[in-house]
XYZ file of C-alpha atoms in Angstrom:
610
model
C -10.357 -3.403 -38.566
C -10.851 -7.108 -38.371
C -11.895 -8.954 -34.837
C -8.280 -10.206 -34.608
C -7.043 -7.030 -34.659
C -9.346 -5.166 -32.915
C -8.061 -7.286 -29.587
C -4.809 -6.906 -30.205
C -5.802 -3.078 -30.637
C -7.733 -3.125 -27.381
C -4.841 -5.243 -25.151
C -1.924 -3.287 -26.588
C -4.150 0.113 -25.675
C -4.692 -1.521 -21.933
C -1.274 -2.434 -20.946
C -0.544 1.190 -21.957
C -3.134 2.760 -19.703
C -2.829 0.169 -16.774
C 1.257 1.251 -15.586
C -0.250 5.076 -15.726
C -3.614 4.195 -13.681
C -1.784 1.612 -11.380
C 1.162 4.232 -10.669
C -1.439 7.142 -10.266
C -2.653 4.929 -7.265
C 0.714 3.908 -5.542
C 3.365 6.508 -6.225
C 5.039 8.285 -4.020
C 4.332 11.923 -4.033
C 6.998 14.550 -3.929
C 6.438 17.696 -1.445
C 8.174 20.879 -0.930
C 7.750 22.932 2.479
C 6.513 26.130 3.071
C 8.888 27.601 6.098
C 9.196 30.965 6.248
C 6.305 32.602 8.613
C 4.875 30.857 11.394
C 2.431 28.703 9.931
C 4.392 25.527 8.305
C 3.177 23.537 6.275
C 4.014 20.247 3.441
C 1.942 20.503 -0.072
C 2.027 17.158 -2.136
C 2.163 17.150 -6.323
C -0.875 15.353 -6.389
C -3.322 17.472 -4.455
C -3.175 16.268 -0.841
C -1.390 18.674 2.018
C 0.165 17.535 5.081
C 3.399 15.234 6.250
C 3.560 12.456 4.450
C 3.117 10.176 8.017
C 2.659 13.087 10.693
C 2.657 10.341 13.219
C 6.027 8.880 12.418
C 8.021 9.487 15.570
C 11.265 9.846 13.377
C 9.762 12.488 10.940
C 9.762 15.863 11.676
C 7.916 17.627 8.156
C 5.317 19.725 9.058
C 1.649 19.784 8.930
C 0.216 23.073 9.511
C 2.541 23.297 12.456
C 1.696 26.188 14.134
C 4.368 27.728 15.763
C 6.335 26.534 12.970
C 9.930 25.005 13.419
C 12.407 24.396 13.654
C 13.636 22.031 11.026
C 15.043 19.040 13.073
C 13.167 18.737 16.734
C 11.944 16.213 19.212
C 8.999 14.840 17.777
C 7.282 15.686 21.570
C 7.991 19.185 20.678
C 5.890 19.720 17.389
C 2.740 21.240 17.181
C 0.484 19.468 13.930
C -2.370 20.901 13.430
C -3.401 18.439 10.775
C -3.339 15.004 9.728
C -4.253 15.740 5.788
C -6.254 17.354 3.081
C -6.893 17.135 -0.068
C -8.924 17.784 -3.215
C -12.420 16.377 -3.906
C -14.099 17.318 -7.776
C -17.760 15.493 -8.735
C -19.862 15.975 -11.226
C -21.777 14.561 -14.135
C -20.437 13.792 -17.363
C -22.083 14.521 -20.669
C -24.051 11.116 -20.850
C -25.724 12.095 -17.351
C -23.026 9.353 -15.498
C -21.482 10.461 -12.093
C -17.804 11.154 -11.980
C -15.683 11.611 -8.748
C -12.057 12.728 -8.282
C -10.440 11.593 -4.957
C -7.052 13.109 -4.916
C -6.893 12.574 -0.542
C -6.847 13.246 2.350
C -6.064 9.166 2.296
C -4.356 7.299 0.280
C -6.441 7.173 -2.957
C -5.640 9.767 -5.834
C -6.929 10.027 -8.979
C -3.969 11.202 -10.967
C -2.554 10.264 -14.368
C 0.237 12.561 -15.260
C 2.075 14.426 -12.357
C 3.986 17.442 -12.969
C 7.190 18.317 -10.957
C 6.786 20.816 -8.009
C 8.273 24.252 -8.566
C 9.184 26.363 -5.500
C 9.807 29.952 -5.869
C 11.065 32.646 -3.454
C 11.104 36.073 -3.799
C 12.815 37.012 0.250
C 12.243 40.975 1.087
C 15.891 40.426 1.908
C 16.965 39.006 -2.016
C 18.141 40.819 -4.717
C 15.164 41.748 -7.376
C 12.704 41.399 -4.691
C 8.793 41.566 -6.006
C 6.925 43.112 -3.427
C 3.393 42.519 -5.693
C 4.612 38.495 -5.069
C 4.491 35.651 -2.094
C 7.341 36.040 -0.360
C 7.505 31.779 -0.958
C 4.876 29.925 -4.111
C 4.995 26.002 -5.076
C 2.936 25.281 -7.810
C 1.725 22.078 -8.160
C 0.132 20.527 -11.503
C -1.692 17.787 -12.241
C -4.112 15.886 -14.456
C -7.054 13.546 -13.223
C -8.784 10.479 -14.809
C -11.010 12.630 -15.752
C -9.263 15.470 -18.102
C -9.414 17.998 -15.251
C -5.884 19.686 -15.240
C -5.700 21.363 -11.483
C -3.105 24.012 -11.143
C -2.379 24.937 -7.556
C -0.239 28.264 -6.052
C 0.296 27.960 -2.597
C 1.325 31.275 -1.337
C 2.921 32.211 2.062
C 4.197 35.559 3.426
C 6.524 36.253 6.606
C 5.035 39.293 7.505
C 3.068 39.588 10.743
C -0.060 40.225 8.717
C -0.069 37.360 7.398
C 2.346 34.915 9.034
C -0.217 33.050 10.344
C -1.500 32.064 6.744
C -1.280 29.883 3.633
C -3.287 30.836 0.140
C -4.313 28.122 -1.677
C -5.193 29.358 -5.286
C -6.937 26.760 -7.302
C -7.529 26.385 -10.823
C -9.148 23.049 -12.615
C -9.705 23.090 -16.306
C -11.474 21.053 -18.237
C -9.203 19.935 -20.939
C -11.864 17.095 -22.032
C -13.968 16.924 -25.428
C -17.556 17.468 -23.576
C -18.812 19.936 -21.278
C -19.089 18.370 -17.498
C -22.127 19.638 -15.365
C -23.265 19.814 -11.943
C -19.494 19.861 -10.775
C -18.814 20.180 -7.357
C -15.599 20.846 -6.031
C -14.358 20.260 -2.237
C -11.602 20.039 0.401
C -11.920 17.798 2.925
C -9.813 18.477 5.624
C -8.400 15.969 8.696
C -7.640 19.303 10.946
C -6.688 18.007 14.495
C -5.675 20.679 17.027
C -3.433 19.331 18.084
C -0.143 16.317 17.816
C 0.269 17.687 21.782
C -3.049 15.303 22.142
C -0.008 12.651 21.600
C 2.168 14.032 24.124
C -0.147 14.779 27.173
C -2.570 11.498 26.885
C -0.598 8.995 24.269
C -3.289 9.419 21.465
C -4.055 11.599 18.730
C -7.596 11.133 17.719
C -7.078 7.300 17.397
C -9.878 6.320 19.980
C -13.035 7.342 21.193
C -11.644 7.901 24.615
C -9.437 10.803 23.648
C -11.150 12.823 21.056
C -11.468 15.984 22.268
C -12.235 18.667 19.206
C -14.837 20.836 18.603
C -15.764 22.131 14.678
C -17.795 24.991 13.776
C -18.879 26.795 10.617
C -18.797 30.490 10.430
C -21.375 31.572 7.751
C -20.239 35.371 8.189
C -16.798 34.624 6.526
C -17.279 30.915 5.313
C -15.166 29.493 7.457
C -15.139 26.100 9.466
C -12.646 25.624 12.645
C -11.986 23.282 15.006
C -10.033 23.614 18.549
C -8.950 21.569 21.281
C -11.295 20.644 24.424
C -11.048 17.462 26.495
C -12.444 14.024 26.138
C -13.618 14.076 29.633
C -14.719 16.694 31.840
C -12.734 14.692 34.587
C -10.011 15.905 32.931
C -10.267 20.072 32.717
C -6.842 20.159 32.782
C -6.367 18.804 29.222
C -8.029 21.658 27.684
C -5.405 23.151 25.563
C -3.057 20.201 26.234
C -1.785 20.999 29.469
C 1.551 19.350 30.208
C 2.470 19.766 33.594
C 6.188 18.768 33.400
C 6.400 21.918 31.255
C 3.833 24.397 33.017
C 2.747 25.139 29.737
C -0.927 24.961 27.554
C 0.179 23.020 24.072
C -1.968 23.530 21.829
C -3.409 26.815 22.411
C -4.624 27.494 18.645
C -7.625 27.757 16.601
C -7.076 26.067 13.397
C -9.750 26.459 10.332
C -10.166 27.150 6.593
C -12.545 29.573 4.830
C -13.404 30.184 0.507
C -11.883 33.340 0.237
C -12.873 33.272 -3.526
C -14.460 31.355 -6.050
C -16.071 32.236 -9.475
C -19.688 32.528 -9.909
C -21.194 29.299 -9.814
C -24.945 28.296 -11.503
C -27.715 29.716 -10.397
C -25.604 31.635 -7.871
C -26.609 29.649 -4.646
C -25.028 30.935 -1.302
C -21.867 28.911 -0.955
C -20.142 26.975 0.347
C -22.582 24.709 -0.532
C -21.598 21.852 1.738
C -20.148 23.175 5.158
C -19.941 19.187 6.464
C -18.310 17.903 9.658
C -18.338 14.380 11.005
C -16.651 11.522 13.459
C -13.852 10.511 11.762
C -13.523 7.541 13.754
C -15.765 4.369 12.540
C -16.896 6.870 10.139
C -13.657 6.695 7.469
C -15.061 3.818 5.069
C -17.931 6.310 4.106
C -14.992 9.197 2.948
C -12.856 7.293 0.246
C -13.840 5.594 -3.088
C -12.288 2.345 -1.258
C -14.861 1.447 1.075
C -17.528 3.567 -0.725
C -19.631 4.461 -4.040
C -19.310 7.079 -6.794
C -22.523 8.059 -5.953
C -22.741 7.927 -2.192
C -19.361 10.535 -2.097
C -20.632 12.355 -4.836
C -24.041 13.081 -2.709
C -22.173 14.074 0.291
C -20.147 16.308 -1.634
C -22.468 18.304 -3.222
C -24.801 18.117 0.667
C -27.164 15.717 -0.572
C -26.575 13.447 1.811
C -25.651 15.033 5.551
C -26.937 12.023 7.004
C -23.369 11.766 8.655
C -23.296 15.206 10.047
C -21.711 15.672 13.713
C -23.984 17.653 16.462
C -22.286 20.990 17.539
C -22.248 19.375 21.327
C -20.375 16.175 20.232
C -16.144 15.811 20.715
C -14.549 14.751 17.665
C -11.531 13.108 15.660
C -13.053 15.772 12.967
C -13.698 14.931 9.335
C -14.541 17.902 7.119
C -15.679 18.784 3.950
C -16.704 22.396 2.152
C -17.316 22.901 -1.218
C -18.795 24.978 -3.817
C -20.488 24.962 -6.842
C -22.747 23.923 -9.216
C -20.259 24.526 -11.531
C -20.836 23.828 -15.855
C -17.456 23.581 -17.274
C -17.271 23.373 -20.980
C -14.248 22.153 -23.069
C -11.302 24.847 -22.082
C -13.263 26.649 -19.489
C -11.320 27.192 -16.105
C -12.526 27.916 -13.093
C -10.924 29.644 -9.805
C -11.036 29.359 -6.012
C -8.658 30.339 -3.328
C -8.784 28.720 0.490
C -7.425 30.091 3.114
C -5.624 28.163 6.450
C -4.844 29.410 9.015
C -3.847 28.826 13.097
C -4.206 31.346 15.514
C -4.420 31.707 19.222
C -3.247 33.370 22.386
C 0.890 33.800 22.419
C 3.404 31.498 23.964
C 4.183 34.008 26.858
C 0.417 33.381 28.079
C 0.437 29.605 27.588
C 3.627 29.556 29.917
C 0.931 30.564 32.528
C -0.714 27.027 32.323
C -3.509 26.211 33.713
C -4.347 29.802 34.775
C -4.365 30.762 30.777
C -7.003 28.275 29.904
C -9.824 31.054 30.356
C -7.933 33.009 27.889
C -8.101 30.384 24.637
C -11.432 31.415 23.213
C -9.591 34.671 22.504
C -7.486 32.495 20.065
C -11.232 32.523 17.804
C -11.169 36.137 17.821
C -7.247 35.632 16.206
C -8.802 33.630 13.839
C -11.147 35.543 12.383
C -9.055 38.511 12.048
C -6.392 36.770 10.722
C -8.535 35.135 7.734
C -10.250 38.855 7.277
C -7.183 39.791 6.677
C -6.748 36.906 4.276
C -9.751 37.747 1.948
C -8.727 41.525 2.131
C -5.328 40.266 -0.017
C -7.433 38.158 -1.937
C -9.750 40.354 -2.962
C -6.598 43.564 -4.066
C -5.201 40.073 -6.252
C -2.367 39.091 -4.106
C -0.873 42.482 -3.782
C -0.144 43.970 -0.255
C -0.164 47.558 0.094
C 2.727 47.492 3.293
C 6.147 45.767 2.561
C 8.541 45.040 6.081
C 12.239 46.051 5.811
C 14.189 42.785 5.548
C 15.558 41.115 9.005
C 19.357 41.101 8.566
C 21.388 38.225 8.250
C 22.821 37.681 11.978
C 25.876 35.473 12.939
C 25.424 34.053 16.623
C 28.426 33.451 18.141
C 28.939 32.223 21.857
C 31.904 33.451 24.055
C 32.930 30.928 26.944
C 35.302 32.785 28.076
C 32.883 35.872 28.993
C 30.457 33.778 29.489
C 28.471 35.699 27.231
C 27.069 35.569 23.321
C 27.507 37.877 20.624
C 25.081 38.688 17.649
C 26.304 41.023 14.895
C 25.306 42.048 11.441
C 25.688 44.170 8.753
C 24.647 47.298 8.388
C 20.907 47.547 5.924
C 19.588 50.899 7.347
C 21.707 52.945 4.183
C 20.489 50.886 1.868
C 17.199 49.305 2.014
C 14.886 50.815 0.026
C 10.926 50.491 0.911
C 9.903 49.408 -2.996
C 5.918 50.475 -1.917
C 7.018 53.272 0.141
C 10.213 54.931 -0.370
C 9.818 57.421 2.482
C 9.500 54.627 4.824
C 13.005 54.069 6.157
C 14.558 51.489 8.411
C 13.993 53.216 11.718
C 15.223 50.696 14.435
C 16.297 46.826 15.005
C 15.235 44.831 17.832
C 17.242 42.388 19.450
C 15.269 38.556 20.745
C 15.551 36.122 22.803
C 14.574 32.841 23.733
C 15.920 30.502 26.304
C 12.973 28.136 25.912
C 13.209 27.001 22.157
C 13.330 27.721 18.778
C 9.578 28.713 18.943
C 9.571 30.855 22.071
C 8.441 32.736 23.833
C 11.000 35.642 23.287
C 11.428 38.681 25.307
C 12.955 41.550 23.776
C 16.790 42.520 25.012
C 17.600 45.772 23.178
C 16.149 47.929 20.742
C 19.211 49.412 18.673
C 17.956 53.044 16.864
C 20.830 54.055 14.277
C 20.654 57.825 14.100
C 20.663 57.733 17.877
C 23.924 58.879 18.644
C 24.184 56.957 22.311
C 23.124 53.534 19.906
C 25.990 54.120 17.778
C 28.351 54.559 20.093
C 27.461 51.615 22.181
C 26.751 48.907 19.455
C 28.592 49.926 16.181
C 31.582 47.763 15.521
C 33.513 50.695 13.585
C 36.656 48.469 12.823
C 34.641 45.878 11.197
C 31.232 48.025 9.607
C 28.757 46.138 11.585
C 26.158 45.971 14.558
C 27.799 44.463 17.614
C 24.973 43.109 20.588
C 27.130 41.288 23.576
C 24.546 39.597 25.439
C 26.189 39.270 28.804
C 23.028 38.235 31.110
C 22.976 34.510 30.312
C 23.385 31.739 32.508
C 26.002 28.963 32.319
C 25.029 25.938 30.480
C 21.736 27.857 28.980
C 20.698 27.362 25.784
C 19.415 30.326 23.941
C 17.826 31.479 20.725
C 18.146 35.065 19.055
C 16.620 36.669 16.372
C 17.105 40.321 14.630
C 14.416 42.130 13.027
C 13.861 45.451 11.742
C 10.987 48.227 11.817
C 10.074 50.867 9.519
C 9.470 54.426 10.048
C 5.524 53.243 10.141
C 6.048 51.374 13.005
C 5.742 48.214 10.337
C 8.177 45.042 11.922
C 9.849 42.038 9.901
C 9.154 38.538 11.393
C 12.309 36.640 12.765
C 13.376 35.041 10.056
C 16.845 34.711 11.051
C 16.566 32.588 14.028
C 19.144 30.833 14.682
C 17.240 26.179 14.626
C 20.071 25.081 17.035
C 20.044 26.247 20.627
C 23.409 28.624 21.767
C 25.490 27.664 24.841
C 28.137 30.133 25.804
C 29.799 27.385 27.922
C 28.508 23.421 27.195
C 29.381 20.881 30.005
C 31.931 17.955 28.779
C 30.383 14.981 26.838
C 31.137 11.548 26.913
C 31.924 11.006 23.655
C 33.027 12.868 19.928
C 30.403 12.549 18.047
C 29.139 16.202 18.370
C 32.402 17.665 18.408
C 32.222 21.468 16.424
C 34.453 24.284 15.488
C 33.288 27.411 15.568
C 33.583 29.999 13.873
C 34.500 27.931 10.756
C 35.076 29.685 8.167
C 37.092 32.156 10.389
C 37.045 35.373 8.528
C 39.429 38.334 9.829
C 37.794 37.932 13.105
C 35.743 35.611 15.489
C 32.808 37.961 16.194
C 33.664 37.914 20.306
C 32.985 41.265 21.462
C 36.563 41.532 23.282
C 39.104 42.437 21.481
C 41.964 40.470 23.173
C 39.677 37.168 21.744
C 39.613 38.649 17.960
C 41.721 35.455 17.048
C 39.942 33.154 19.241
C 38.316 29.898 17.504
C 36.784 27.615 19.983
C 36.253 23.582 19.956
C 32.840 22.464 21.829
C 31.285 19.330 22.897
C 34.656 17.941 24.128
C 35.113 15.212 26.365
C 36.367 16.228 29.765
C 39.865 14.836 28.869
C 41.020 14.673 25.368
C 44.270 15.771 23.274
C 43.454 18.585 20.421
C 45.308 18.612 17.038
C 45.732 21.154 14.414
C 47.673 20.608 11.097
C 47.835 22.307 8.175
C 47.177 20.704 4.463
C 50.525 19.159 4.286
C 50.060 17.332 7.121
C 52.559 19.405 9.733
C 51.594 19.734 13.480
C 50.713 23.736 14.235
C 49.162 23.141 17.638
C 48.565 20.514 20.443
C 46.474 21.050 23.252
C 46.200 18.489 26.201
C 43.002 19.083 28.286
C 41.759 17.836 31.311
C 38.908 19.774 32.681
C 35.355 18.086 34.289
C 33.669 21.767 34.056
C 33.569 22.288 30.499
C 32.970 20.803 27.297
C 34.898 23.920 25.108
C 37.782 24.699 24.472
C 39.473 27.927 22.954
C 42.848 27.939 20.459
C 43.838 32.026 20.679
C 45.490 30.594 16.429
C 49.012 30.502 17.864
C 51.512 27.819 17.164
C 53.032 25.846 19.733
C 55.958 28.031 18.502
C 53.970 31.096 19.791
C 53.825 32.114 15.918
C 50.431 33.500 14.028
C 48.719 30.746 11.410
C 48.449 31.783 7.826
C 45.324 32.102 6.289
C 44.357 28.701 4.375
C 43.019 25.223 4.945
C 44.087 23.104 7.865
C 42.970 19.587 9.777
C 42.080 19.371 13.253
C 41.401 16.103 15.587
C 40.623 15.357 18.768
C 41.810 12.301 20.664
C 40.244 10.556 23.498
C 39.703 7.048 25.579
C 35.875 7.748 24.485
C 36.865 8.187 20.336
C 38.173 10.234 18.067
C 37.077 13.237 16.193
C 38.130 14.930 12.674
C 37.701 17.476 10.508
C 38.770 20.934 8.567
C 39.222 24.522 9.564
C 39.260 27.369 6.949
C 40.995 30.551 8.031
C 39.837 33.701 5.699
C 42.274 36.787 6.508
């Protein structure tokens, strides 16, 4: 190849690369969200965990929220336990040059080919359930500028065991031409216990005058954790984000991570071999390939350089980093590790106590460590649990204005749930929550319902309709309330409450001064509302009214079935018992309803299923 064409060669095989490199460094990532225990959390496709902007006051994804939920909150409400995290690999290529991958917890990532994220559930509660499966995996796949292809399962489970956990299972591959050496691989971690720093002193580990964290490293089970102090001891009463207006402790976790596996690495050196904390703050330039060298990351990633390292006694906006290895990877070789995260700490019952819980927290360690015991336990038997929950049943919520009460039914899963690990172990009982705080708790139980007891059956089996029937009659007017429904096993073994309901339950909601909330409930309306009295079996109710307003129903063709003129400052609902104004029954089908009033107007449909 002449010189000519050699450049042409060389600029043609540039502008190719460049778009991919260029994009690698400014695209957008896609996430999924793992929501089904307690522990939520958002995983990137290029490495990095975490909200993509957990600050944003209009965002509500999580990052390692912990209690999780619900979807759609006031940002004051959420509990982050993390800022980011990512994916750190280092090593030396086959010339002796240093190589480092920086796929987070900023901004840089070294990616060049992205593969969509795939989400999987498997539900106790679905049809072809795997109980040797996550109940909830994404997979995420990607390839670095350096031929490493990194395949990572993150893995959650609802049940109590483990609700308090996400598996990360990694696997990096070196799909090069040459064997790599002296690899190191890491996660560095931004874990911040907690966004409540936000709410009770207007700062989240932004200045040096409100970090408050501690981090430790627990050789035992190679685990570091961090949890939330005060930046001052003039202020004791921020210790677990105290927020008086509530009575309550915030952020009443222990948050960490731990190598729950990893394949044998050279020379078979204790690992982690870098258990590193530092000040985040003034300290970020030294943690990203922006502000920093190759060589200066690559030495703190493989502990070289600890020059950085945080005293045990010093508060912190934490940066942290473990990692393991040496690692040799030839041409095709793979190799595995699995991290663990988790958050626990003392319940929302005892944080309710406020200040008088705060001697309590450091139990929230003990929490910890069982629950990432636990963790390596699962590991360790590949994944496979030996106990499997009966399923929480799908519950419909339905509040009664008129009784002033709310009604939770379901079907009927004692007769035919099957325990696919242990057949013997039958549903024994379901227990009825609530929560007239939030979506999140605390919840006190109201009834436990046991099916072969004869006095249960009588008193909450809905014969006509083949379902369980709970009329919760001891609210108050105007409360909002949260239920939930699980189940428990002949073992004594409990399902986690999936089936909250995210939006609070009124049974009677005070007028509004507008229609832009206005609902219909139940909608569909199928053979009967759900309220526990039969003379209301028809009854379909409009709420968030305005105190005066004029209701309209019509079917599809457009003729008037019903108008109701209302006029009452006590009550945003309003119930229509499906009678004509010509006192005559509706017909099943679709129909139009509006409401009319000097604050706006209001429309939508109503299905009728009979």
């Amino acid at each position: 190849m002449d010189s000519d064409s050699m450049k042409k060669y060389l600029l043609f095989a540039l502008f190719t690369v460049m778009p991919i490199l260029v994009t690698a460094q400014s695209r957008t990532a896609a996430f999924e969200i793992h929501n089904r225990g307690n522990l939520w959390e958002t995983v990137r496709d290029d490495g990095r965990l975490g909200a993509p902007d957990p600050n944003n006051r209009f965002e509500n994804y999580p990052s390692l929220d912990w209690p999780g939920g619900p979807t759609v909150m006031n940002k004051d409400d959420q509990r982050h336990y993390r800022v980011s995290a990512g994916l750190w690999i280092g090593g030396r290529r086959n010339d002796g040059t240093i190589f480092f991958v920086e796929n987070g917890p900023f901004q840089t990532v070294n990616v060049v080919n992205v593969q969509p994220l795939r989400k999987e559930t498997n539900y106790v509660e679905e049809p072809g359930f795997r109980p040797n499966e996550a109940e909830e995996t994404i997979t995420a796949e990607f390839t670095t500028n350096e031929n490493l292809r990194v395949i990572r399962k993150s893995r959650v489970w609802s049940y109590r065991t483990y609700t308090n956990t996400i598996f990360f299972e990694y696997l990096i591959k070196n799909e090069g031409g040459q064997s790599i050496s002296d690899v190191f691989i890491g996660f560095p971690n931004l874990l911040r216990p907690s966004y409540q720093d936000f709410v009770v002193h207007n700062g989240w580990g932004d200045d040096f005058n409100r970090v408050d964290d501690f981090v430790r490293f627990d050789p035992d089970i190679r685990m570091m954790y961090t949890w939330d102090d005060t930046p001052s001891f003039d202020l004791p009463s921020d210790v677990g984000n105290y927020l008086e207006s509530e009575g309550e402790l915030r952020t009443t976790g222990y948050a960490g991570y731990a190598i729950l596996h990893h394949d044998p690495v050279s020379g078979g050196s204790p690992q982690p071999v870098t258990a590193f904390y530092a000040q985040f703050l003034n300290n970020e330039r030294f943690f990203t390939q922006t502000s920093s060298s190759v060589t200066a990351l690559y030495n703190i990633l493989n502990g070289t350089d600890t020059s950085l390292q945080a005293p045990d006694n010093e508060r912190l906006a934490p940066f942290m980093l473990m990692s393991v290895g040496p690692y040799t990877i030839a041409p095709g070789e793979t190799v595995r590790i699995v991290v663990g995260e988790a958050v626990n700490g003392i319940t929302q019952q005892r944080a309710l106590l406020g200040l008088s819980a705060q001697a309590q927290l450091p139990a929230g360690l003990d929490s910890l460590r069982s629950t990432m015991n636990r963790a390596r336990t699962l590991v360790d038997n590949n994944f496979e649990v030996t106990s499997v929950p009966p399923p929480s049943p799908e519950i419909t919520v339905i509040p009664n204005p008129a009784e002033q009460s709310v009604s939770i039914y379901w079907d009927p899963i004692e007769d035919i749930w099957t325990n696919p690990l242990a057949p013997s172990a039958t549903l024994r009982d379901y227990r009825i929550y609530r929560s007239s705080r939030s979506f999140i708790g605390p919840y006190e139980i109201l009834a436990t319902i046991r099916p072969s007891r004869p006095i249960d059956f009588s008193r909450y089996y809905d014969a006509a309709n083949n379902r369980w029937l709970y009329n919760d009659a001891t609210i108050s007017l105007g409360g909002e309330y949260y239920y939930a429904v699980t189940s428990i096993d002949t073992r004594n073994v409990e399902s986690w409450m999936t089936n909250r309901n995210e939006e609070g339950i009124r049974a009677a909601r005070e007028p509004v001064d507008n229609t832009n909330t206005v609902r219909v409930f139940p909608n569909p309306f199928k053979l009967s509302s759900g309220f526990p009295n039969p003379n209301q079996a028809n009854d379909i109710v409009f709420t968030n009214l305005p105190a005066k307003c004029t209701i309209r129903v019509y079917t599809s063709s457009g003729e008037l079935v019903k108008e109701i003129s209302r006029d009452n400052p006590n009550s945003g609902e309003e119930v229509w018992n499906q009678l004509s104004d010509a006192r005559q029954r509706t017909a099943p089908g679709i129909y139009f309803w509006t409401v009319s009033s000097d604050v706006g107007t209001a429309t939508g449909t109503l299905l009728i299923v009979k």
